[in-house]
Coordinates of C-alpha atoms in Angstrom, one line a residue:
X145 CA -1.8 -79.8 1.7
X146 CA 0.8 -79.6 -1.3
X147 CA -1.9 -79.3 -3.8
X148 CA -2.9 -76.0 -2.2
X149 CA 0.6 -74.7 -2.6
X150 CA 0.2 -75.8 -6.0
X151 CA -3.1 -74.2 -6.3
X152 CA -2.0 -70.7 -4.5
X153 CA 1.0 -70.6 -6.9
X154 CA -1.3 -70.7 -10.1
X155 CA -3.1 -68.5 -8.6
X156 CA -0.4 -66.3 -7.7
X157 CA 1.1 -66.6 -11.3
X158 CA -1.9 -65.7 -13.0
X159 CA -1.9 -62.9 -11.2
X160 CA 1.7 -61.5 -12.0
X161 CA 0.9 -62.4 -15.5
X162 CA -2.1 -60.2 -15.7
X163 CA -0.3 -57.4 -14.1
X164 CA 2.8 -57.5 -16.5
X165 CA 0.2 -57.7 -19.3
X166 CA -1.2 -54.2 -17.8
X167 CA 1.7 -52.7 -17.0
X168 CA 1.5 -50.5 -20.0
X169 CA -0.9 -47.8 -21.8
X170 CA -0.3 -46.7 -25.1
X171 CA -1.1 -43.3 -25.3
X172 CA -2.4 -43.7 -29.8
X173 CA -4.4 -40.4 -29.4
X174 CA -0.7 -38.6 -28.7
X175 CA 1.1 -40.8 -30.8
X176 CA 2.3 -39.4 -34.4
X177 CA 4.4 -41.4 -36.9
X178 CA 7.9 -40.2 -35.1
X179 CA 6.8 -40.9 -31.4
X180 CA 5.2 -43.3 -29.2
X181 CA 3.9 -42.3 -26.0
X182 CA 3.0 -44.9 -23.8
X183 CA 2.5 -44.8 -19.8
X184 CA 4.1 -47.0 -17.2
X185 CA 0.9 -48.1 -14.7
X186 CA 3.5 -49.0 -12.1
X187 CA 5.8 -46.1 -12.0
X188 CA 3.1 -43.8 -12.5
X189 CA 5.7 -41.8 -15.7
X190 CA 4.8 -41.5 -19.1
X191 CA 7.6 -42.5 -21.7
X192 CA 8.0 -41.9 -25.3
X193 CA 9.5 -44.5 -28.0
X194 CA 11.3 -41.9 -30.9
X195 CA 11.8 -43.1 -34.0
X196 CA 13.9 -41.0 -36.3
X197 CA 12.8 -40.6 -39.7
X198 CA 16.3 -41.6 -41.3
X199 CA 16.9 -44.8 -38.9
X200 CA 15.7 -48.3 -40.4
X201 CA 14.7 -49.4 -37.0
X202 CA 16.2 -48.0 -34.2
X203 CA 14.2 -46.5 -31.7
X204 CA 15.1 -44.7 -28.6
X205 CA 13.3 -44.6 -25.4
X206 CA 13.3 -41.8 -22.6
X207 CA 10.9 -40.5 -19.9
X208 CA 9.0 -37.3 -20.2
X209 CA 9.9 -35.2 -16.7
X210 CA 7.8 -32.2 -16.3
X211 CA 6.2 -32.9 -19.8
X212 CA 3.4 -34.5 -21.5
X213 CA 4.7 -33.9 -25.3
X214 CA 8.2 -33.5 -27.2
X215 CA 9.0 -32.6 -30.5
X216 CA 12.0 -33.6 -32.5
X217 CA 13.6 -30.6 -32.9
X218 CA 13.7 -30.3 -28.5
X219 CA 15.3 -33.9 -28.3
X220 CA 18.8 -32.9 -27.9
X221 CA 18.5 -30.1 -25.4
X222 CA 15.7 -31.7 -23.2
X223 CA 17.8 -35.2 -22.7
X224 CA 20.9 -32.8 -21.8
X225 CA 19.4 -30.9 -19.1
X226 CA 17.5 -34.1 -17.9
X227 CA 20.9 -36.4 -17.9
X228 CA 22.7 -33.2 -16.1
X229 CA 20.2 -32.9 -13.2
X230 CA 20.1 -36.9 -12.7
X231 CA 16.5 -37.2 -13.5
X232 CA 16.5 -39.5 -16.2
X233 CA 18.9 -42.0 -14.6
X234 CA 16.7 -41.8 -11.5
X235 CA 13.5 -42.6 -13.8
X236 CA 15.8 -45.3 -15.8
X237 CA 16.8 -46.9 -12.1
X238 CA 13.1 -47.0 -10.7
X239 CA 11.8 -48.5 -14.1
X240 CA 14.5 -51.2 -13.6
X241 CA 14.0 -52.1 -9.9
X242 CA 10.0 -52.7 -11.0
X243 CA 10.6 -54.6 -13.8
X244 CA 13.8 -57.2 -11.7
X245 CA 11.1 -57.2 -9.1
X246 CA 8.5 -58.2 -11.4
X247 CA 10.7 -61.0 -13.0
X248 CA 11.9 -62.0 -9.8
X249 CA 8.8 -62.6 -8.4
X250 CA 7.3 -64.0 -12.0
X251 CA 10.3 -66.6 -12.0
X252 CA 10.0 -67.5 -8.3
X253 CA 6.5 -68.6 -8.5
X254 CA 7.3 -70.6 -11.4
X255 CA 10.1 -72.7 -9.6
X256 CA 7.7 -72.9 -6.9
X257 CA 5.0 -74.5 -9.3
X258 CA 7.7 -76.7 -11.2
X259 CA 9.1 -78.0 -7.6
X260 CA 5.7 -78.7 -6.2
X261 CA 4.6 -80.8 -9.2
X262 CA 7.5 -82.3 -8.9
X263 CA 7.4 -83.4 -5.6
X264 CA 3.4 -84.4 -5.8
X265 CA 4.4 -86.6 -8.7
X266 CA 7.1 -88.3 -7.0
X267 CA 5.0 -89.1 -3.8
X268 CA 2.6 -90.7 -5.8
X269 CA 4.6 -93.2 -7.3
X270 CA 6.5 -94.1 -4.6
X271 CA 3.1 -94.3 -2.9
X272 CA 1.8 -97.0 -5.9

């Protein structure tokens, strides 16, 4: 009975790993050198990784909202209106409740596996 706990866990984890390893779809055909597009499987938004040509290696990330492309020159103004109308925190928020879902879940099933093992290995040598 405790090794299919065991067994469903592993299961289970390799699942959740797979998943977080899909989660993402870069979008290279829409890519250029400044941006990265990239689509979120699990919140169904497309988000874009700018990199400004005068930063070493700082990149910022946003959601697109009622866009598929952006170009550098519209950065300012389109981040404006979205952070007035509460769009882009709403987008930020639902990304984050996936992703602490995600890690909750992910780290769960690990303590499960780690406190099953545990206990199977302790049974057995008080049993011998």
């Amino acid at each position: 009975m405790k090794n299919k706990k065991v067994i469903i866990s592993i299961i289970t984890l390799c699942i959740l790993l797979i998943l977080g390893f899909l989660r993402w779809d870069n979008l290279e055909s829409e890519s250029s050198v400044d941006f990265k597009y990239k689509y979120d499987r699990w919140t169904g938004q497309k988000w874009v990784d700018f990199y400004p040509p005068l930063a070493s290696s700082n990149s910022m990330e946003f959601p697109l909202i009622y866009i598929d492309k952006i170009n550098q020159d519209d950065i300012n103004k389109y981040l404006g209106k979205q952070a007035l109308t509460g769009e882009l925190v709403n987008k930020w928020i639902e990304r984050t409740k996936f992703t602490d879902g995600y890690l909750g879940l992910l780290f769960m099933n690990i303590i499960v596996i780690i406190y099953s093992c545990f206990r199977i290995f302790v049974l057995k040598r008080k049993n011998t």
